[in-house]
PDB file of C-alpha atoms in Angstrom:
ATOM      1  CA  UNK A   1     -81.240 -36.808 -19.733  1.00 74.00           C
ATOM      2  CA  UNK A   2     -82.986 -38.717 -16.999  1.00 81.00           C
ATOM      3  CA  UNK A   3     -81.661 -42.100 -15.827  1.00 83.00           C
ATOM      4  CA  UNK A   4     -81.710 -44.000 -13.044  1.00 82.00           C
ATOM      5  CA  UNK A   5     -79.133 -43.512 -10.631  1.00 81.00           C
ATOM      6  CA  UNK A   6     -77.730 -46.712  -9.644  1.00 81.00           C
ATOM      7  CA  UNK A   7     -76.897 -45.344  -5.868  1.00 78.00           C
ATOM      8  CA  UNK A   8     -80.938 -44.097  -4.657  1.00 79.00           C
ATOM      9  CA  UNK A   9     -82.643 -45.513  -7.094  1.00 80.00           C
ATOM     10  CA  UNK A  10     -84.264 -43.009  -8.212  1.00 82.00           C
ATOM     11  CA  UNK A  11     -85.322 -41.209 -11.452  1.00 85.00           C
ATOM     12  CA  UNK A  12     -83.143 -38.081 -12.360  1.00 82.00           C
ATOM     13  CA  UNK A  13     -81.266 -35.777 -14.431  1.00 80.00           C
ATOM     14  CA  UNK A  14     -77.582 -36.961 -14.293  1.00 72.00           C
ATOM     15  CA  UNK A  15     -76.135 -34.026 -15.991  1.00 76.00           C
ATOM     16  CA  UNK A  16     -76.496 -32.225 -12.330  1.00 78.00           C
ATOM     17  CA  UNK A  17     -77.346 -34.562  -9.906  1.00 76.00           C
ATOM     18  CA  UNK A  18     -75.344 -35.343  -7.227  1.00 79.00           C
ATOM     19  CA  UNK A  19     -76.335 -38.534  -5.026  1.00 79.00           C
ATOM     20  CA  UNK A  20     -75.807 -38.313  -1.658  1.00 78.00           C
ATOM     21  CA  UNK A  21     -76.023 -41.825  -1.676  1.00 79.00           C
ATOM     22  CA  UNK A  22     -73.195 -42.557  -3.569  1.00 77.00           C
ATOM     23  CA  UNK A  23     -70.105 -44.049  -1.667  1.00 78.00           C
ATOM     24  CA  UNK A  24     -66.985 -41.481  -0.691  1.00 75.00           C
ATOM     25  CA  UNK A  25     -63.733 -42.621  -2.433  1.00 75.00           C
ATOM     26  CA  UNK A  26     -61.739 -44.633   0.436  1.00 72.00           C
ATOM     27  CA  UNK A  27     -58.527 -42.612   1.501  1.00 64.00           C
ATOM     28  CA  UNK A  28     -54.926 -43.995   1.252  1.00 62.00           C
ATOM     29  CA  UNK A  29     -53.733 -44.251   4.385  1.00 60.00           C
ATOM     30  CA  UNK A  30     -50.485 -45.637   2.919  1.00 64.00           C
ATOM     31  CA  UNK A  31     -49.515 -42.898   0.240  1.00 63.00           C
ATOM     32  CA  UNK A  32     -51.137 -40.104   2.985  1.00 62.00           C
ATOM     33  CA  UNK A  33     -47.961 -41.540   5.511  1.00 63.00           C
ATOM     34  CA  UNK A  34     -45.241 -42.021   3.043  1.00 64.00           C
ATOM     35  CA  UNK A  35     -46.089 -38.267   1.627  1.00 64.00           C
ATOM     36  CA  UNK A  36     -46.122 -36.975   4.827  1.00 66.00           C
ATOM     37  CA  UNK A  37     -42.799 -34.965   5.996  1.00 71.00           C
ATOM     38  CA  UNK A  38     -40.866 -36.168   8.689  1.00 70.00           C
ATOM     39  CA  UNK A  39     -41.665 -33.694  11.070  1.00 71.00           C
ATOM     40  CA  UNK A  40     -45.036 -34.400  10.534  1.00 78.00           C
ATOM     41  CA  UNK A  41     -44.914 -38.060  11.341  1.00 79.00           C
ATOM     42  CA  UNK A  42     -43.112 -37.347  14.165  1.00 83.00           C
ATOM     43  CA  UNK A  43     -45.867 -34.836  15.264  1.00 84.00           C
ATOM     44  CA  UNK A  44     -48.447 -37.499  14.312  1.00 83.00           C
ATOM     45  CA  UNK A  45     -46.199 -40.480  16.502  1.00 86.00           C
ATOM     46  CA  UNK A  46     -46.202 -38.235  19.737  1.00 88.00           C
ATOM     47  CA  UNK A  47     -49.835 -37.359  19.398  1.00 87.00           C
ATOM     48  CA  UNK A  48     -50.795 -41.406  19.620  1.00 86.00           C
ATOM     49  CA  UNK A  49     -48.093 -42.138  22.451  1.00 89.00           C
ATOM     50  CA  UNK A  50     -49.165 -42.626  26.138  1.00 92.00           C
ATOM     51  CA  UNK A  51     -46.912 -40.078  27.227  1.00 92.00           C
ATOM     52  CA  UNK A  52     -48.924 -38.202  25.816  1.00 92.00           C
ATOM     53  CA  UNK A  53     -52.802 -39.792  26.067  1.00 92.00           C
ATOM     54  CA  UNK A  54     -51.363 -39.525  30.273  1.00 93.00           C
ATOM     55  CA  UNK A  55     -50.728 -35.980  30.292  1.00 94.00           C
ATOM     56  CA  UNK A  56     -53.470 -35.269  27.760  1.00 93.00           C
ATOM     57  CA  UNK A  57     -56.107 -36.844  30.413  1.00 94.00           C
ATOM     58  CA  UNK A  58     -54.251 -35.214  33.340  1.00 94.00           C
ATOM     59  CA  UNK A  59     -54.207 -31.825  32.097  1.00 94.00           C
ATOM     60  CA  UNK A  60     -58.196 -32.056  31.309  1.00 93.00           C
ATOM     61  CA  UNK A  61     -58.819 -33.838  34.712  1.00 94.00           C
ATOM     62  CA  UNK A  62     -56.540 -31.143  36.563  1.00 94.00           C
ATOM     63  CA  UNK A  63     -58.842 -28.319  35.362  1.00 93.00           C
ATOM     64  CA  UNK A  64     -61.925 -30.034  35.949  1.00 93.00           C
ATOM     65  CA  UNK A  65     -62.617 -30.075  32.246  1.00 93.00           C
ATOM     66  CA  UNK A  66     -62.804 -25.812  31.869  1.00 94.00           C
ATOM     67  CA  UNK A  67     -61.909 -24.222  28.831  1.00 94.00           C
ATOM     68  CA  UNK A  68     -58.835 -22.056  29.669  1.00 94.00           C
ATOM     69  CA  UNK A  69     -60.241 -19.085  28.044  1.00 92.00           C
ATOM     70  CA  UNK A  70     -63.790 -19.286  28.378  1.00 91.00           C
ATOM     71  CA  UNK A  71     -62.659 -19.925  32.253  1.00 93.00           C
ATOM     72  CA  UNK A  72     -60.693 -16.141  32.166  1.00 92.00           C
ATOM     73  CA  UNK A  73     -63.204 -14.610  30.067  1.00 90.00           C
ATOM     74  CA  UNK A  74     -66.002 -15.119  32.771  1.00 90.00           C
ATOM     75  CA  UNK A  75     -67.717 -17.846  30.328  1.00 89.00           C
ATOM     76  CA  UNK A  76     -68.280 -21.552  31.267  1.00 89.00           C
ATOM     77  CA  UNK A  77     -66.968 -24.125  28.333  1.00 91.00           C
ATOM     78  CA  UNK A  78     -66.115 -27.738  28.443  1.00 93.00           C
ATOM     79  CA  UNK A  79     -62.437 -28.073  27.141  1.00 92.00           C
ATOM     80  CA  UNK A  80     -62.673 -31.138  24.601  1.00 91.00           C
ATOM     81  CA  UNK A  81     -58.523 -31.159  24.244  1.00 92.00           C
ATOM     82  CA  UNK A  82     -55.411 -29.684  25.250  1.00 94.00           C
ATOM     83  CA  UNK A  83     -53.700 -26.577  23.111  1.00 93.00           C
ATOM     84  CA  UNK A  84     -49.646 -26.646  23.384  1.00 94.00           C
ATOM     85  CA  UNK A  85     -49.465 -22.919  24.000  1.00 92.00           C
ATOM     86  CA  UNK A  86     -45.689 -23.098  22.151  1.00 90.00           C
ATOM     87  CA  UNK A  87     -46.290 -25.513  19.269  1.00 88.00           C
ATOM     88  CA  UNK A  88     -44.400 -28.799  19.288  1.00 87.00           C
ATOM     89  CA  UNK A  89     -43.195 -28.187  15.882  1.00 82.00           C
ATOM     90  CA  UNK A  90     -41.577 -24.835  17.244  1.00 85.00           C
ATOM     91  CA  UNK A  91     -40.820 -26.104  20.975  1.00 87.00           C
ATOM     92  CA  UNK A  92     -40.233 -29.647  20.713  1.00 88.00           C
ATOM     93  CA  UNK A  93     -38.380 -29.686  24.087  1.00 92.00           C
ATOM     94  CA  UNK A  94     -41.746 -28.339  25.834  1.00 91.00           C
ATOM     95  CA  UNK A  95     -43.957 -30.995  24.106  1.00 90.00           C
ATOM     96  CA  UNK A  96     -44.947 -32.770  27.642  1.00 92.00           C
ATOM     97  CA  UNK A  97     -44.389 -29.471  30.027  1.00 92.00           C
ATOM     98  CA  UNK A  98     -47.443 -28.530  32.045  1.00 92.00           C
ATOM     99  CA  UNK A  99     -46.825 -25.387  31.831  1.00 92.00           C
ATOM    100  CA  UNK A 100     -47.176 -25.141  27.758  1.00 93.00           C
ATOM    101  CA  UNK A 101     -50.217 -27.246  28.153  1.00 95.00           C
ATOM    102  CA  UNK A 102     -54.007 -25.354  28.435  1.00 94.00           C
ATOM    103  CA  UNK A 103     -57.066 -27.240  28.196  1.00 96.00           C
ATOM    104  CA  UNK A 104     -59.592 -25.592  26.135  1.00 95.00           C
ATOM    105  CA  UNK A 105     -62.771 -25.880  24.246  1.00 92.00           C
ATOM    106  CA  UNK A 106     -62.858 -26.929  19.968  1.00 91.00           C
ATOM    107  CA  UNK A 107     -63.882 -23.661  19.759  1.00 89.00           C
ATOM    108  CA  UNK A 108     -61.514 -21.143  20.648  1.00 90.00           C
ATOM    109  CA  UNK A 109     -58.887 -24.135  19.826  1.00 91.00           C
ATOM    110  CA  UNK A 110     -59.683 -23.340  16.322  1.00 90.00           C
ATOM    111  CA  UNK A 111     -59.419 -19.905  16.909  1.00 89.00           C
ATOM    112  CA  UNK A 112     -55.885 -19.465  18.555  1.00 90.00           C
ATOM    113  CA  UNK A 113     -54.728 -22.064  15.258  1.00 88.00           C
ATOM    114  CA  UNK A 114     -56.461 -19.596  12.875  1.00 89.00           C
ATOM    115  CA  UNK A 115     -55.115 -16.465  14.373  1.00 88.00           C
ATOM    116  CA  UNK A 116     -51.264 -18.315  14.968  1.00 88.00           C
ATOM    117  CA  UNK A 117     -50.921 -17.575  18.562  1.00 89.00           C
ATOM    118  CA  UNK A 118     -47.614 -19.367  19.494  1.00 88.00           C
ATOM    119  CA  UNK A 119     -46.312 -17.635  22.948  1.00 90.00           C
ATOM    120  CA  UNK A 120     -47.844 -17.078  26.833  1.00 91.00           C
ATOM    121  CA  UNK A 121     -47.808 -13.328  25.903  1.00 92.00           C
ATOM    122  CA  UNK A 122     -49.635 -13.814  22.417  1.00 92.00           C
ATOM    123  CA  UNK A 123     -52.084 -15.952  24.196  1.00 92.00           C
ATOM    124  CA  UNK A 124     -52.585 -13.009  27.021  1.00 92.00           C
ATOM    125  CA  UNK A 125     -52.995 -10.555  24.866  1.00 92.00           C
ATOM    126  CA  UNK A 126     -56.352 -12.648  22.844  1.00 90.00           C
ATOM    127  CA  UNK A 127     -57.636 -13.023  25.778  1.00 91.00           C
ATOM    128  CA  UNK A 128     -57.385  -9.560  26.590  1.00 91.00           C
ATOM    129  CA  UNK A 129     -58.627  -8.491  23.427  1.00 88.00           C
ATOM    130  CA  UNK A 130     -61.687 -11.315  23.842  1.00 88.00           C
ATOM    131  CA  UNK A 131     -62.554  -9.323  26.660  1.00 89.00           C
ATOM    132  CA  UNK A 132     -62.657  -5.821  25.587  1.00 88.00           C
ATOM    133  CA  UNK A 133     -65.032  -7.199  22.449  1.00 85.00           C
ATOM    134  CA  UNK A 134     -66.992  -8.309  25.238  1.00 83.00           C
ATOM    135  CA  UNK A 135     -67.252  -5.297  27.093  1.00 84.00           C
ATOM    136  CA  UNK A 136     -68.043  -3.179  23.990  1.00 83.00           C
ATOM    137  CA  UNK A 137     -70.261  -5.325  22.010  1.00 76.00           C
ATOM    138  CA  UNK A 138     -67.783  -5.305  18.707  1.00 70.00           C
ATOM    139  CA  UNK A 139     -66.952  -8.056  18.278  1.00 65.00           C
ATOM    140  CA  UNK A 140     -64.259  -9.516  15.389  1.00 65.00           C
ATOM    141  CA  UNK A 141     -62.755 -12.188  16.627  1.00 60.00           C
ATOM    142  CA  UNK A 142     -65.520 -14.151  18.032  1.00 57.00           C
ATOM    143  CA  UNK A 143     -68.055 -14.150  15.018  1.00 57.00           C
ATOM    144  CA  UNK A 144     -68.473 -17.297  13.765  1.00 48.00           C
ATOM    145  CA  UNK A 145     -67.479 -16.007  10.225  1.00 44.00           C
ATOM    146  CA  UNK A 146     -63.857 -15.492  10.932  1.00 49.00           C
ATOM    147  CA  UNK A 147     -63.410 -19.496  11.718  1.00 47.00           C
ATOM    148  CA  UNK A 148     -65.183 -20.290   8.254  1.00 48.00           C
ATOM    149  CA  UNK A 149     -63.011 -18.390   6.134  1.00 46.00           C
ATOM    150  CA  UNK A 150     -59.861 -20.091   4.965  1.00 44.00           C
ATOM    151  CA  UNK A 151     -56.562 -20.406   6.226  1.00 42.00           C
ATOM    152  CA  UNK A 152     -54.061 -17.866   4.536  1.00 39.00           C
ATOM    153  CA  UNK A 153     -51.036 -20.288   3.509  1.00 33.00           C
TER     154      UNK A 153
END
């Protein structure tokens, strides 16, 4: 059945067309923060405070902007954010410590979330293995695949 489709305008079938025209439902804000746990929303608070925007900026400026683990794996990556190498859910306490903070490129930030590294010596040890895919050519953890498959809940 061809119609016109009130978004582009155009002549088509509307049994399978999608318009990419067509408006995205609005999200509420509202319900999405009343819903939200209250761990969450304290997660979410911290992350918009100027504690931590400060120590966010300083960590970044500190390393010049490097990615910590393109920096160790001989690579050269702009770190876009800062990775709490204990999460803040698990290690509240250490939420504003320098020494739990790494900047690092959206990249392997994704990676270490996918992959639930949580400690200094789970963090060593990817970067360890990182290096010996490098070395050999095999690799598994860097193919671009890995980060497009979903999350196992």
């Amino acid at each position: 059945m061809y119609k016109y489709c009130r978004y582009c305008m155009e002549t088509v079938d509307m049994r399978n067309h999608l318009c990419p025209s067509k408006p995205k439902p609005k999200v509420d804000y509202k319900a999405k923060r009343i819903n939200q746990s209250e761990k969450t929303a304290r997660e979410n608070k911290f992350y918009s405070s100027q504690a931590w925007q400060t120590m966010r900026l300083s960590v970044l400026v500190k390393a010049r902007y490097k990615c910590y683990v393109a920096e160790k794996l001989g690579e050269i990556a702009v770190a876009s954010s800062v990775h709490h190498i204990e999460f803040i859910g698990e290690a509240w306490e250490k939420r504003l410590d320098i020494d739990n903070l790494i900047p690092i490129s959206s990249h392997y930030h994704k990676l270490i979330h996918k992959l639930n590294i949580n400690s200094k010596e789970k963090l060593d040890k990817f970067i360890e293995d990182l290096k010996k895919e490098k070395e050999t050519g095999n690799y598994k953890l860097l193919n671009e695949n890995f980060l497009d498959t979903p999350d196992k809940v």
